Amino acid sequence: MPFLAVDGLSKRYAGVVALDGVSLHVDRGEWLAVAGSNGAGKSTLMRILAGLETRDAGRIVLDGAPIAARSAREAKALGIALIPQERSLCANLTIEDHLFLGRERTRRFGFVDHRGRRERAASALARVELDVPPTLSVGKLSTGNQQLLEIARALDEQARVLILDEPTSSLTPHESERLFAALARERERGVALLYVSHRATEIVAYADRVVGLTDGKNSGELVRRPLATEAVIVLMAGRAVTRATPTPREFGPPRLAVEELRTRRHAREIVTLDIRAGEIVGLAGLIGAGRSEVLRALFGADRALGGRLRVDGTRVEVASPRDAMRAGIALVPEDRPTDGVVQDASVRANIGMASLREGARRGFVDSGAERARARTWIERLGIKTRSDRSLVRKLSGGNQQKVAFAKWLARTPRVLLLDEPTRGVDVGAKEEIHRCIEDAARRGAAVLVASGELDELMRLCDRIVVLQRGAIRGELARSQFSERGILELATGAAIAPGAHA
Amino acid sequence: MIKNLGILALLVAVCALTAWQEPRFWSAYNVGNTLSWTGLHGLLALGTAVVILTGGIDLSVGSVAGLAGVMLPWLVVRLGWPVALALPTVLVGSVAIGLLHGVLITRLRLQPFLVTLCGLLVCRGLARYVTGDATIGFREEDAPLRSIATATPFSVDVPGLGAPVAVPIAFLWLVAFALLLAVFLHRTVGGRSLFALGKNEAAARMSGVATSTWTVIAYAISAGLAGFVGVLLALDVNSVQPSTHAQWYELYAIAAAVLGGCSLRGGELTVVGVVLGAAILRVLYNAINILGIPTQLEFAVVGAVILVGAMVDEGLRRLSAR
């Protein structure tokens, strides 16, 4: 009998079917990957298992006994822990505080047992091989270490099933490896792993089995030894993904010229680069290398400390996003829910938001033009939405990202800055977004893409510029692209062949 | 719109209940009087709602109204300024207070609660100091000026009231400003900008919306309307007590805005809802007086009704989210 078995799980939200009779099981010491496009029901499945949502129908059996967790607390007590994608750590708590938050170890009269908790914290951290003092504040940890801390806490709470939602989406390759090593150790100890990821390579490398979901239903299953990447991708997308070979683009005259840009984060380093019309340049580097900082400074989202900027040879001063927009610069930012879209506004309002002044006469918005613009871009980018008046919140991640793109493409930008353009987006939508980036370049935009996913950059870009600690360490032409070459520049160290598969 | 139907139903229910208990509620005089007070409070509530739309709060409107209401008779009667100079000065001064609030909030990044709380204290203190806390009023010859607050330009025949209702000008001011504000909020770049920044300021700024400018303008609108209401109220009652003129009106304004569907998190506002919210508060106040409920209970009744309204609203929201 499997350790955790889910049978015929169904869930509706406001009449929309999220899960429709999903069944799956996972054994002790098994690594099960759940694949599917945005909106396939992966999140709902995980949230029900973790007690954050209630199911409408279906059975969940844990270790032979049917369970019905009604809160995260109850699920945890049963041994099921969810490690969410967006971590909700309190930055100014110490690691120790965070580990015991809400389940403080006390002595008589409710006094905190300081010695006991220190020892227990040390052993919890040792279990995931996190070598940091328990008194350090959580905010000082890297994203990867925060992830490990969350896992340490779950394990200390006797978790027997770990559910991981895209755990590596903001980790460096090195951090990802440490995470996977820790997870592999727990698998040996008999912990069941339920793992959701949009990265086919990770699934291929680690999962024992993959279950596919499409439109809230089981859509297939693949068993290990060996998992074929192409088959996993098909399972993830819920359909065959055609990777269009990009047609070569003509480069025009230099569009964007950046000279000696200095950002607040790396005040001593300067960045100088040129991008021609129609060219797509990648910005690679580890987390903290300053990729986002460069883009945000170019767009005026953060003030640059120094540097000169030219668009089509004309000097421009950028102190705010509005200055950048006047110069024809657009930025699709990294953090979609906070910076990229207004989730509680309609698709139409979002697509029109950067063009409010364009169609306006004496301050009055041209509603007709706004509606037409929204409909045009919904069709052109294939945004899946019930209508242009639906709230962006109701769309899947990939479609939200397309809305964020549409807002800027509607202005036909001369310079298009993209920060992690496909983070948290499924394989199918990723392909479509890549196509629309290429399209913008073909129309003459100079494109600068920052991404932590090297295969994305290598597929998309004509040239890759590598940052390390805020400075450009090198540049690779398309013919020189290799993951190893980029990582060597990004880390500043020679890497033995095969160290990063 | 469905949300406004709920609050409209509440208004009708309160009116019907009161009229059933006490027929005098449904008299031409009482209806006209309630319309007039609804006009004043509605104007304040609309201004406050625009600030709440940005995700901020304006606690100063009662004191700004108090200061404006004191300054006008002080300038005209005590200093002998011509009305044509004094009235614009008072209104421009009110707007300037709002601009100052906005600038402190956007440039110095101070909390709106703190800034406008200080505005509340400072304006009230100034009003009392300038006049030496003495009651102040207008003269016989200021009657033409007073007509902008006391006139009843036309009457409407409503069956069952016995006499035609003289529509008070304060209510007409409310209608005019409500229409202007509705057009501004839904048709102009500024209105769209306010909604966008109220729902998500970071994303709005990253879309090139002039978030700081529009936030400052929101506070200016609020203070400007507060100043106007303070003037109307002073002209209407003709006896201004610096320490109590329009005191605590900011609480009625915030209550009306929230009752009218504004979220204190920002990003939500319907003009009709806010006006209905203000109307409910005035009808409640009127009902308490007319039904002989001890007036000491007024705040308790108003508080309880708002709480019940909020609970029903939240319940409906959860039902519709299902």
PDB file of C-alpha atoms in Angstrom, chain A residues 13-15 296 299-302 320-322 325 331 333 337-345 353-357 360 363-365 367 370 407-408, chain B residues 183-184 186-211 213-214 266-268 320-322:
ATOM      1  CA  TYR A  13     -13.522  27.724  -7.455  1.00  0.00           C
ATOM      2  CA  ALA A  14     -16.502  29.928  -8.270  1.00  0.00           C
ATOM      3  CA  GLY A  15     -17.694  27.427 -10.816  1.00  0.00           C
ATOM      4  CA  ARG A 296      16.159  48.843 -13.075  1.00  0.00           C
ATOM      5  CA  PHE A 299      14.597  52.149 -16.659  1.00  0.00           C
ATOM      6  CA  GLY A 300      14.843  54.679 -13.847  1.00  0.00           C
ATOM      7  CA  ALA A 301      13.054  52.355 -11.389  1.00  0.00           C
ATOM      8  CA  ASP A 302      16.076  52.819  -9.127  1.00  0.00           C
ATOM      9  CA  SER A 320      12.232  57.880 -13.334  1.00  0.00           C
ATOM     10  CA  PRO A 321      10.294  55.309 -15.364  1.00  0.00           C
ATOM     11  CA  ARG A 322       8.511  58.186 -17.079  1.00  0.00           C
ATOM     12  CA  MET A 325       9.384  55.778 -21.393  1.00  0.00           C
ATOM     13  CA  LEU A 331      10.959  47.223 -18.731  1.00  0.00           C
ATOM     14  CA  PRO A 333      10.149  43.637 -14.381  1.00  0.00           C
ATOM     15  CA  PRO A 337       2.687  40.346  -8.894  1.00  0.00           C
ATOM     16  CA  THR A 338       4.188  43.445  -7.280  1.00  0.00           C
ATOM     17  CA  ASP A 339       5.785  45.378 -10.146  1.00  0.00           C
ATOM     18  CA  GLY A 340       4.653  43.857 -13.422  1.00  0.00           C
ATOM     19  CA  VAL A 341       0.856  43.949 -13.306  1.00  0.00           C
ATOM     20  CA  VAL A 342      -1.920  45.363 -11.156  1.00  0.00           C
ATOM     21  CA  GLN A 343      -3.645  42.102 -10.271  1.00  0.00           C
ATOM     22  CA  ASP A 344      -6.905  43.672  -9.129  1.00  0.00           C
ATOM     23  CA  ALA A 345      -7.329  45.712 -12.293  1.00  0.00           C
ATOM     24  CA  MET A 353      -1.674  51.452 -18.193  1.00  0.00           C
ATOM     25  CA  ALA A 354       1.589  52.494 -19.825  1.00  0.00           C
ATOM     26  CA  SER A 355      -0.252  54.262 -22.660  1.00  0.00           C
ATOM     27  CA  LEU A 356      -2.721  56.335 -20.621  1.00  0.00           C
ATOM     28  CA  ARG A 357      -1.378  59.631 -21.904  1.00  0.00           C
ATOM     29  CA  ALA A 360      -5.684  61.117 -24.179  1.00  0.00           C
ATOM     30  CA  GLY A 363      -6.544  64.600 -19.948  1.00  0.00           C
ATOM     31  CA  PHE A 364      -9.529  62.513 -21.004  1.00  0.00           C
ATOM     32  CA  VAL A 365      -8.759  58.861 -21.739  1.00  0.00           C
ATOM     33  CA  SER A 367     -11.837  54.536 -23.909  1.00  0.00           C
ATOM     34  CA  GLU A 370      -8.102  51.541 -25.020  1.00  0.00           C
ATOM     35  CA  LYS A 407       1.461  46.705 -21.849  1.00  0.00           C
ATOM     36  CA  TRP A 408       4.915  47.560 -23.217  1.00  0.00           C
TER      37      TRP A 408
ATOM     38  CA  VAL B 183     -16.240  61.970 -14.677  1.00  0.00           C
ATOM     39  CA  PHE B 184     -12.755  62.710 -13.342  1.00  0.00           C
ATOM     40  CA  HIS B 186     -13.530  57.188 -14.719  1.00  0.00           C
ATOM     41  CA  ARG B 187     -12.741  59.227 -17.810  1.00  0.00           C
ATOM     42  CA  THR B 188      -9.476  61.024 -17.200  1.00  0.00           C
ATOM     43  CA  VAL B 189      -5.834  60.062 -17.002  1.00  0.00           C
ATOM     44  CA  GLY B 190      -5.798  61.328 -13.430  1.00  0.00           C
ATOM     45  CA  GLY B 191      -8.685  59.129 -12.316  1.00  0.00           C
ATOM     46  CA  ARG B 192      -7.221  56.044 -13.937  1.00  0.00           C
ATOM     47  CA  SER B 193      -3.901  56.849 -12.323  1.00  0.00           C
ATOM     48  CA  LEU B 194      -5.511  57.072  -8.879  1.00  0.00           C
ATOM     49  CA  PHE B 195      -7.210  53.693  -9.260  1.00  0.00           C
ATOM     50  CA  ALA B 196      -4.009  52.086 -10.565  1.00  0.00           C
ATOM     51  CA  LEU B 197      -1.793  53.434  -7.801  1.00  0.00           C
ATOM     52  CA  GLY B 198      -4.389  52.557  -5.161  1.00  0.00           C
ATOM     53  CA  LYS B 199      -4.459  48.945  -6.265  1.00  0.00           C
ATOM     54  CA  ASN B 200      -0.695  48.577  -6.666  1.00  0.00           C
ATOM     55  CA  GLU B 201       1.538  51.599  -6.354  1.00  0.00           C
ATOM     56  CA  ALA B 202       4.764  49.850  -7.400  1.00  0.00           C
ATOM     57  CA  ALA B 203       3.269  48.440 -10.584  1.00  0.00           C
ATOM     58  CA  ALA B 204       1.631  51.775 -11.397  1.00  0.00           C
ATOM     59  CA  ARG B 205       4.930  53.606 -10.972  1.00  0.00           C
ATOM     60  CA  MET B 206       6.660  51.011 -13.145  1.00  0.00           C
ATOM     61  CA  SER B 207       4.032  51.705 -15.817  1.00  0.00           C
ATOM     62  CA  GLY B 208       4.945  55.373 -15.878  1.00  0.00           C
ATOM     63  CA  VAL B 209       2.029  56.584 -13.766  1.00  0.00           C
ATOM     64  CA  ALA B 210       2.964  59.803 -11.938  1.00  0.00           C
ATOM     65  CA  THR B 211       2.108  58.239  -8.588  1.00  0.00           C
ATOM     66  CA  THR B 213       1.822  63.784  -8.232  1.00  0.00           C
ATOM     67  CA  TRP B 214      -1.592  62.132  -8.150  1.00  0.00           C
ATOM     68  CA  GLY B 266      -7.100  51.440  -1.420  1.00  0.00           C
ATOM     69  CA  GLY B 267      -8.043  50.932  -5.047  1.00  0.00           C
ATOM     70  CA  GLU B 268     -11.823  50.875  -4.612  1.00  0.00           C
ATOM     71  CA  SER B 320     -19.723  35.632  -4.220  1.00  0.00           C
ATOM     72  CA  ALA B 321     -16.120  34.390  -4.078  1.00  0.00           C
ATOM     73  CA  ARG B 322     -17.342  30.835  -3.730  1.00  0.00           C
TER      74      ARG B 322
END
